[in-house]
mmCIF file of C-alpha atoms in Angstrom:
data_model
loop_
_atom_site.group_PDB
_atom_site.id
_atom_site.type_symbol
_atom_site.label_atom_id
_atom_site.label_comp_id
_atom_site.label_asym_id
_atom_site.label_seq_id
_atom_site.Cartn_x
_atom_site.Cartn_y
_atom_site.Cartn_z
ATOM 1 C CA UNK X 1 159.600 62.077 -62.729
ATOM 2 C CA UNK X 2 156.201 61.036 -64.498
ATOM 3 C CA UNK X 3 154.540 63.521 -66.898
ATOM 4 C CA UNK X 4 151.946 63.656 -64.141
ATOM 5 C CA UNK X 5 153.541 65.514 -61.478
ATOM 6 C CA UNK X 6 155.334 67.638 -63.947
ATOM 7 C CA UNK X 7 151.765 69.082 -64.614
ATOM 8 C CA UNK X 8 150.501 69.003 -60.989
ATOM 9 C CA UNK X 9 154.219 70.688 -59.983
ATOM 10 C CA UNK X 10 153.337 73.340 -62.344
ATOM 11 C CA UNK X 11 150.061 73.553 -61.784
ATOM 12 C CA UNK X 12 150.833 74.263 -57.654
ATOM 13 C CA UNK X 13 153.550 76.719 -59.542
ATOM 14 C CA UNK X 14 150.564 78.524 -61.276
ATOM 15 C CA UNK X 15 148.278 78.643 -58.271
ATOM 16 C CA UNK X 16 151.089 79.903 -56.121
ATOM 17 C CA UNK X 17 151.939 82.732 -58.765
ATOM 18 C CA UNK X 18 148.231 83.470 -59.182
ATOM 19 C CA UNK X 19 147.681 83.784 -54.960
ATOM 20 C CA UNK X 20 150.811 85.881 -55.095
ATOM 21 C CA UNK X 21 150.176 88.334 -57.878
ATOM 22 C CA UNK X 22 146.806 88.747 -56.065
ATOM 23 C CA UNK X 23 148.553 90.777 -53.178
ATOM 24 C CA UNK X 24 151.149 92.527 -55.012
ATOM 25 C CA UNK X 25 147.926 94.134 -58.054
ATOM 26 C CA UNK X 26 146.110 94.596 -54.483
ATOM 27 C CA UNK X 27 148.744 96.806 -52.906
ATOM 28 C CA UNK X 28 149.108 98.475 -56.585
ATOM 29 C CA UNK X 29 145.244 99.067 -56.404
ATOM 30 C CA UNK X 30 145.403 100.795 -52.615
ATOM 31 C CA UNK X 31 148.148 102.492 -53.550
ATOM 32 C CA UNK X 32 146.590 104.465 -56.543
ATOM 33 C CA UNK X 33 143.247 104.562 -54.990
ATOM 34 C CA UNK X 34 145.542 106.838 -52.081
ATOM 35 C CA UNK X 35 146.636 109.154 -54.618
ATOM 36 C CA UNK X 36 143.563 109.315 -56.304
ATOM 37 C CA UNK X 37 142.047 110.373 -53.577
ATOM 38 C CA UNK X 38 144.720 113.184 -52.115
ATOM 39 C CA UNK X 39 144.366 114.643 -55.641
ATOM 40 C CA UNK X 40 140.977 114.437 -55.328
ATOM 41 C CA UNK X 41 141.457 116.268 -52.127
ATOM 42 C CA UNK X 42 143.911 118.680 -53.334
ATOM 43 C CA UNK X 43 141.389 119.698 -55.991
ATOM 44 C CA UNK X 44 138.183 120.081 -53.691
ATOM 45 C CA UNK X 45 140.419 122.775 -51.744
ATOM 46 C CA UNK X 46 140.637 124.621 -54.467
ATOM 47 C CA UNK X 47 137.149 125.006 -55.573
ATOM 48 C CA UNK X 48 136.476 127.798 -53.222
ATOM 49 C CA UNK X 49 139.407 129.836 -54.897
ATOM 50 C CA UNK X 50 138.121 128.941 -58.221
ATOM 51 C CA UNK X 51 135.042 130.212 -57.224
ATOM 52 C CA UNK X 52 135.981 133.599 -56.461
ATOM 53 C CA UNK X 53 138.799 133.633 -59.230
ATOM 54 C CA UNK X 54 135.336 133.541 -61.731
ATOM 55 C CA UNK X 55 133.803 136.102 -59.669
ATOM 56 C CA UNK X 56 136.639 138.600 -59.532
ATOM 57 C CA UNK X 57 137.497 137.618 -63.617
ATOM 58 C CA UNK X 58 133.593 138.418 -64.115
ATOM 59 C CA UNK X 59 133.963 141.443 -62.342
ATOM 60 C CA UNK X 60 136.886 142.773 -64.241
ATOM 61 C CA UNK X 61 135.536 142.297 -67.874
ATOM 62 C CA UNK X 62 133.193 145.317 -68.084
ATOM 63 C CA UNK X 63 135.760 147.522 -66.204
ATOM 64 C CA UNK X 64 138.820 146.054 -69.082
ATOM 65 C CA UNK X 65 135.959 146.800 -71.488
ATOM 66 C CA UNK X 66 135.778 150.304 -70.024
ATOM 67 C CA UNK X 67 139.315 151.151 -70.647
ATOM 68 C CA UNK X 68 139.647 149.829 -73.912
ATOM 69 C CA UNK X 69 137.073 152.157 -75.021
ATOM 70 C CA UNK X 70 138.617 154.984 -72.925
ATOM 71 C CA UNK X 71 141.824 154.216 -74.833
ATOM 72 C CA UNK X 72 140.215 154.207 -78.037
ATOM 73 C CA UNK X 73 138.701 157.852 -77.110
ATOM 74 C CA UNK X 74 141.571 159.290 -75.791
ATOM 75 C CA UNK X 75 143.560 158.359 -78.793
ATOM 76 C CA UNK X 76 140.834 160.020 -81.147
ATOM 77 C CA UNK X 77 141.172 162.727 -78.977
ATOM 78 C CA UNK X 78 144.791 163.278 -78.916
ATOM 79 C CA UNK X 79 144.733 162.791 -82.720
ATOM 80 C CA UNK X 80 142.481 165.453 -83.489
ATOM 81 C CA UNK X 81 143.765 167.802 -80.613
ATOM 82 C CA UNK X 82 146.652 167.390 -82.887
ATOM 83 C CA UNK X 83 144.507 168.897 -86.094
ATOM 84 C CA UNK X 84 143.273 171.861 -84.417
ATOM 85 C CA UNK X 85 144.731 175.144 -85.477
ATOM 86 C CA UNK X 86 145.136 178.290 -83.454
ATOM 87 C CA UNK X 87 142.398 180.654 -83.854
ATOM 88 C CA UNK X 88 139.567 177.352 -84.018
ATOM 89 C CA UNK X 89 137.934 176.600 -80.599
ATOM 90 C CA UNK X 90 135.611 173.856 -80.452
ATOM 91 C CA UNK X 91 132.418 173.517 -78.668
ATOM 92 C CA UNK X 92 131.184 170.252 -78.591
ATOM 93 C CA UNK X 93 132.853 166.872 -79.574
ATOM 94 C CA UNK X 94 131.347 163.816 -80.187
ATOM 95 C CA UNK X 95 132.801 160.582 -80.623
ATOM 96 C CA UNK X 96 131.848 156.947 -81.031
ATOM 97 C CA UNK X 97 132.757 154.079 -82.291
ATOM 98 C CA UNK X 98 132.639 154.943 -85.931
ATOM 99 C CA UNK X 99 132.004 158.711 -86.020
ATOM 100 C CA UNK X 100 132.840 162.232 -84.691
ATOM 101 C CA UNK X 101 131.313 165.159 -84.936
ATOM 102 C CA UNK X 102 132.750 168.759 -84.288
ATOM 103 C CA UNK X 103 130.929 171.762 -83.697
ATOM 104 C CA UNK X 104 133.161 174.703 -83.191
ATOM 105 C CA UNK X 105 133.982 178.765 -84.246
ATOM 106 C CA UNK X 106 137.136 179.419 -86.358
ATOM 107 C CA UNK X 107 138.084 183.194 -85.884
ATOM 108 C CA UNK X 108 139.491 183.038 -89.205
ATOM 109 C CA UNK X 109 138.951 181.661 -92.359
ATOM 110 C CA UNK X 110 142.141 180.661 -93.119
ATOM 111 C CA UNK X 111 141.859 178.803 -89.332
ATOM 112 C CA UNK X 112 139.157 177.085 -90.532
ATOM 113 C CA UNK X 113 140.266 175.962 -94.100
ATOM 114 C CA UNK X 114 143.513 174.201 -92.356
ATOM 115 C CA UNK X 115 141.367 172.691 -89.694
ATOM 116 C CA UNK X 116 139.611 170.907 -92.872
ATOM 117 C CA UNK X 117 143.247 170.367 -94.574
ATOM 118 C CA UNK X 118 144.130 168.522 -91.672
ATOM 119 C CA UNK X 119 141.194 166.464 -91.340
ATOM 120 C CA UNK X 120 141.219 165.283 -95.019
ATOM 121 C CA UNK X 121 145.320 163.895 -93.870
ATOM 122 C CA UNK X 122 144.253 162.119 -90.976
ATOM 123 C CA UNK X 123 144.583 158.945 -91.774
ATOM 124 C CA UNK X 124 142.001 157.156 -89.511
ATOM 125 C CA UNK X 125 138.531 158.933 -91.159
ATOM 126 C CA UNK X 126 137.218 157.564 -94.365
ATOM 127 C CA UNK X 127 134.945 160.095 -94.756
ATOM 128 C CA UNK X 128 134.601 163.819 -93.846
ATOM 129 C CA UNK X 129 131.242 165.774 -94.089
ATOM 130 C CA UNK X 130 130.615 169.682 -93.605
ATOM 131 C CA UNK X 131 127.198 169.893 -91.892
ATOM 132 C CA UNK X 132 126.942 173.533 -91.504
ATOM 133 C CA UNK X 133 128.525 176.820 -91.919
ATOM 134 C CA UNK X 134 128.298 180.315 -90.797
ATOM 135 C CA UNK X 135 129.900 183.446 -91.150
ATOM 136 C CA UNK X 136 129.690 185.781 -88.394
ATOM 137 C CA UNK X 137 129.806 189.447 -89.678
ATOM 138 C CA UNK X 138 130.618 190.980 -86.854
ATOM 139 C CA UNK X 139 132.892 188.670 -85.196
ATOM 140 C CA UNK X 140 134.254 188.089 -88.740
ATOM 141 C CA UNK X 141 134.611 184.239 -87.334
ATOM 142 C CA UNK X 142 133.242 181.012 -89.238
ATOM 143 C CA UNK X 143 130.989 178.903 -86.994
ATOM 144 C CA UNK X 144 130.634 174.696 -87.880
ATOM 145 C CA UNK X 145 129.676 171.602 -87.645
ATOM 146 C CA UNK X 146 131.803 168.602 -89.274
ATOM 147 C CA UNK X 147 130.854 165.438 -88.969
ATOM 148 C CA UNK X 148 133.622 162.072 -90.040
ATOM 149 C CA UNK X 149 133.542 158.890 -90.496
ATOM 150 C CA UNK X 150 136.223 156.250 -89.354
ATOM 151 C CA UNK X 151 138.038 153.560 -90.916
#
C-alpha cells in the first residue's frame, strides 16, 4: 500500500470519527439541556413557597424580637422580686434596657436598708442611685425612689 492511501484511509478514518462524535456530543447536549431544564422546572415551583417562606420569616422577626425583650424583662423581674424584703411594697417599676427604677414604701427601716443590701449584691447593676427618701411619721414607714444602672 502507497503512502497515499495510507493518508486518504486515515483521512476517511478521521471524517468518519468526526461525523460520529457529532451525534454522540449531540445526544450529550439534549440530554443535559433535559435536566437543565426539569431543574429549572423544579425550581420555578418553588418560588411561590419561597415567597411566602420570606413573608411568614418577615412576619416573625418583630414578634421573636418581642419575646426576647419579654425574656430579658421577666428575668429582671424575677431577679429583683428575689431582692425584695418583707415589709417593702413597691409601687411603680420601671425597666429598660439599661436601667430600673423603683419607687416603693418600706414599713421599716431595717426593710428598707436590706432592700439596698441586696441591690448593691446583685450582680447585673453597675450602678445604684437613691433618688429620694422619706420618712413617714405617722406610718413610721420610709417611702423611695432608687434608680440602677445595668451592666
Amino acid at each position: 500500500m502507497s503512502s497515499g492511501r495510507v493518508l486518504v484511509v486515515l483521512t476517511e478514518f478521521v471524517v468518519l470519527l468526526a461525523f460520529g462524535s457529532r451525534f454522540y456530543f449531540d445526544k450529550k447536549l439534549n440530554d443535559l439541556t433535559e435536566i437543565l431544564d426539569q431543574k429549572t422546572a423544579q425550581i420555578e415551583s418553588f418560588a411561590d413557597v419561597e415567597a411566602q417562606m420570606r413573608t411568614i420569616l418577615a412576619k416573625q422577626a418583630p414578634v421573636n424580637d418581642y419575646l426576647n425583650k419579654n425574656i430579658k424583662f421577666s428575668q429582671k423581674y424575677e431577679e429583683i422580686a428575689k431582692t425584695i424584703p418583707t415589709g417593702v411594697k413597691l409601687e411603680k417599676i420601671y425597666f429598660d434596657q439599661n436601667t430600673m427604677r423603683l419607687s416603693g414604701k418600706s414599713e421599716t427601716e431595717l426593710g428598707f436598708a436590706q432592700l439596698l443590701r441586696n441591690m448593691k449584691i446583685m450582680e447585673s447593676l453597675s450602678y445604684m442611685n437613691i433618688k429620694d427618701t422619706t420618712f413617714d411619721q405617722n406610718s413610721k414607714s420610709v417611702m423611695f425612689t432608687i434608680q440602677a444602672n445595668y451592666k
